[in-house]
Amino acid sequence: MPFIKTETGAYFEYRFTTSFEETNLVGNIYFANYALWQGKCREMFIKEYCSDVVKEINDGLKLITVDLGLQFVSQLFALQDVVIRMSLEAQSEFRMMMNFEYYRSENEALHLVCKGHQSTTSMKLVDDVLTLVPFPKSMIDAVEQYKLIQQTI
């Protein structure tokens, strides 16, 4: 799952095929799966580019989604190939704002089906209170290495 650089920025790309399990009674992909896929894409980024963060999560770090949105353009159905492109819109010490574009892939052509966004914060329990903490250095380094930062929040 590579990072891809273009004239307008860079993005992390996650590819998969939808399943019947993800459909609703109408036969299209149930809307909640798009939100789940955002998390999966973010996790695959962590696995590939800053895997040491998993140990920090096991030691109490919490990457908490504080805002998430989806704007649907068309529908997906079972057994269609999907490409999700995740890019970082903005970042601060305690928050990352990411954009997601969902495409149906057919014969090497991409068709936009959904746009989304997500804001994530980094926290730990300190004296039984969730407290903001800086993102792990390896996450910051991964983002900076691929020059995803467009602005600071």
Short mmCIF file of C-alpha atoms in Angstrom, two decimals:
data_model
loop_
_atom_site.label_atom_id
_atom_site.label_comp_id
_atom_site.label_asym_id
_atom_site.label_seq_id
_atom_site.Cartn_x
_atom_site.Cartn_y
_atom_site.Cartn_z
CA MET A 1 0.00 0.00 0.00
CA PRO A 2 2.08 2.82 -1.28
CA PHE A 3 2.30 6.51 -0.84
CA ILE A 4 1.70 8.22 -4.14
CA LYS A 5 2.91 11.72 -4.93
CA THR A 6 1.16 13.96 -7.44
CA GLU A 7 1.34 17.62 -8.44
CA THR A 8 -1.43 18.42 -5.96
CA GLY A 9 -0.06 16.50 -2.99
CA ALA A 10 0.51 13.00 -1.73
CA TYR A 11 -1.72 10.26 -0.41
CA PHE A 12 -1.68 6.78 1.09
CA GLU A 13 -3.57 4.25 -0.99
CA TYR A 14 -5.47 1.25 0.40
CA ARG A 15 -7.06 -1.28 -2.00
CA PHE A 16 -9.54 -4.09 -1.33
CA THR A 17 -12.62 -5.87 -2.70
CA THR A 18 -16.04 -5.47 -1.09
CA SER A 19 -17.97 -8.52 0.13
CA PHE A 20 -21.58 -9.60 0.47
CA GLU A 21 -21.15 -9.26 4.23
CA GLU A 22 -20.89 -5.48 3.76
CA THR A 23 -24.18 -5.09 1.87
CA ASN A 24 -27.62 -4.17 3.18
CA LEU A 25 -31.05 -5.53 2.22
CA VAL A 26 -31.15 -3.30 -0.87
CA GLY A 27 -27.91 -4.88 -2.11
CA ASN A 28 -25.57 -1.90 -1.94
CA ILE A 29 -22.76 -1.41 0.56
CA TYR A 30 -24.12 -0.33 3.95
CA PHE A 31 -23.07 3.28 4.69
CA ALA A 32 -21.42 2.51 8.04
CA ASN A 33 -18.76 0.44 6.26
CA TYR A 34 -17.29 3.62 4.75
CA ALA A 35 -16.54 4.86 8.28
CA LEU A 36 -15.03 1.48 9.20
CA TRP A 37 -12.85 1.63 6.09
CA GLN A 38 -11.45 5.01 7.17
CA GLY A 39 -10.21 3.36 10.37
CA LYS A 40 -8.84 0.39 8.47
CA CYS A 41 -6.97 2.67 6.05
CA ARG A 42 -5.48 4.63 8.97
CA GLU A 43 -4.46 1.36 10.66
CA MET A 44 -2.77 0.05 7.50
CA PHE A 45 -0.82 3.32 7.32
CA ILE A 46 0.32 2.81 10.93
CA LYS A 47 1.24 -0.83 10.23
CA GLU A 48 3.28 0.05 7.18
CA TYR A 49 4.95 3.34 8.13
CA CYS A 50 5.07 3.59 11.93
CA SER A 51 4.42 0.11 13.32
CA ASP A 52 6.00 0.95 16.69
CA VAL A 53 2.81 2.93 17.44
CA VAL A 54 1.01 -0.40 17.97
CA LYS A 55 3.16 -1.00 21.08
CA GLU A 56 2.31 2.52 22.30
CA ILE A 57 -1.39 1.75 21.79
CA ASN A 58 -0.95 -1.44 23.80
CA ASP A 59 0.73 0.69 26.49
CA GLY A 60 -2.23 3.07 26.72
CA LEU A 61 -2.03 5.51 23.82
CA LYS A 62 -5.46 6.25 22.38
CA LEU A 63 -5.93 7.54 18.83
CA ILE A 64 -9.45 8.88 19.15
CA THR A 65 -11.64 9.90 16.22
CA VAL A 66 -13.33 13.15 17.27
CA ASP A 67 -15.00 14.03 13.96
CA LEU A 68 -15.93 12.04 10.88
CA GLY A 69 -17.95 12.86 7.80
CA LEU A 70 -18.99 11.22 4.54
CA GLN A 71 -20.36 12.64 1.31
CA PHE A 72 -21.71 10.00 -1.07
CA VAL A 73 -21.46 10.45 -4.83
CA SER A 74 -22.57 7.00 -6.03
CA GLN A 75 -22.98 3.47 -4.68
CA LEU A 76 -20.80 0.41 -4.25
CA PHE A 77 -21.96 -3.21 -4.43
CA ALA A 78 -20.51 -6.57 -3.40
CA LEU A 79 -17.37 -7.84 -5.11
CA GLN A 80 -16.31 -4.47 -6.48
CA ASP A 81 -12.71 -3.32 -6.23
CA VAL A 82 -12.22 -0.22 -4.09
CA VAL A 83 -9.35 2.24 -3.78
CA ILE A 84 -9.25 4.59 -0.79
CA ARG A 85 -6.85 7.52 -0.88
CA MET A 86 -6.03 9.09 2.47
CA SER A 87 -4.27 12.44 2.68
CA LEU A 88 -3.45 14.69 5.58
CA GLU A 89 -5.21 18.04 5.41
CA ALA A 90 -3.70 19.56 8.55
CA GLN A 91 -1.83 18.61 11.70
CA SER A 92 -0.96 19.97 15.11
CA GLU A 93 0.84 18.41 18.03
CA PHE A 94 -2.41 16.82 19.26
CA ARG A 95 -4.67 16.53 16.21
CA MET A 96 -4.61 15.26 12.63
CA MET A 97 -7.24 16.08 10.01
CA MET A 98 -7.36 13.56 7.18
CA ASN A 99 -9.28 13.45 3.92
CA PHE A 100 -10.48 10.26 2.24
CA GLU A 101 -11.53 9.66 -1.34
CA TYR A 102 -13.22 6.36 -2.19
CA TYR A 103 -13.07 5.07 -5.76
CA ARG A 104 -14.57 2.07 -7.54
CA SER A 105 -11.83 0.56 -9.68
CA GLU A 106 -12.93 -0.90 -13.03
CA ASN A 107 -10.54 -1.86 -15.81
CA GLU A 108 -7.86 0.40 -14.33
CA ALA A 109 -10.23 3.41 -14.33
CA LEU A 110 -11.21 5.04 -11.05
CA HIS A 111 -14.76 6.30 -10.40
CA LEU A 112 -15.32 8.51 -7.35
CA VAL A 113 -18.03 7.10 -5.06
CA CYS A 114 -17.50 8.97 -1.78
CA LYS A 115 -15.49 11.70 -0.07
CA GLY A 116 -14.84 11.73 3.64
CA HIS A 117 -12.89 13.36 6.41
CA GLN A 118 -11.73 12.43 9.89
CA SER A 119 -10.13 14.29 12.78
CA THR A 120 -8.10 12.22 15.20
CA THR A 121 -6.51 13.20 18.48
CA SER A 122 -3.84 11.53 20.58
CA MET A 123 -4.64 10.90 24.26
CA LYS A 124 -3.66 8.85 27.32
CA LEU A 125 -5.24 8.20 30.68
CA VAL A 126 -3.41 10.30 33.28
CA ASP A 127 -4.76 9.92 36.83
CA ASP A 128 -7.95 8.41 35.33
CA VAL A 129 -8.49 11.45 33.09
CA LEU A 130 -8.12 11.34 29.30
CA THR A 131 -5.39 13.85 28.54
CA LEU A 132 -4.05 15.16 25.24
CA VAL A 133 -0.56 13.92 24.44
CA PRO A 134 1.60 14.56 21.38
CA PHE A 135 1.38 12.07 18.54
CA PRO A 136 4.23 9.55 18.58
CA LYS A 137 7.37 10.82 16.89
CA SER A 138 7.33 7.98 14.36
CA MET A 139 3.86 9.06 13.16
CA ILE A 140 5.01 12.66 12.78
CA ASP A 141 8.15 11.48 10.97
CA ALA A 142 6.09 9.29 8.60
CA VAL A 143 3.84 12.21 7.73
CA GLU A 144 6.75 14.62 7.29
CA GLN A 145 8.78 12.09 5.28
CA TYR A 146 6.05 12.00 2.68
CA LYS A 147 5.32 15.74 2.84
CA LEU A 148 1.63 15.32 3.49
CA ILE A 149 1.40 18.40 5.68
CA GLN A 150 -0.37 21.19 3.79
CA GLN A 151 -1.14 23.50 6.71
CA THR A 152 -0.90 23.68 10.49
CA ILE A 153 -3.96 23.83 12.74
#
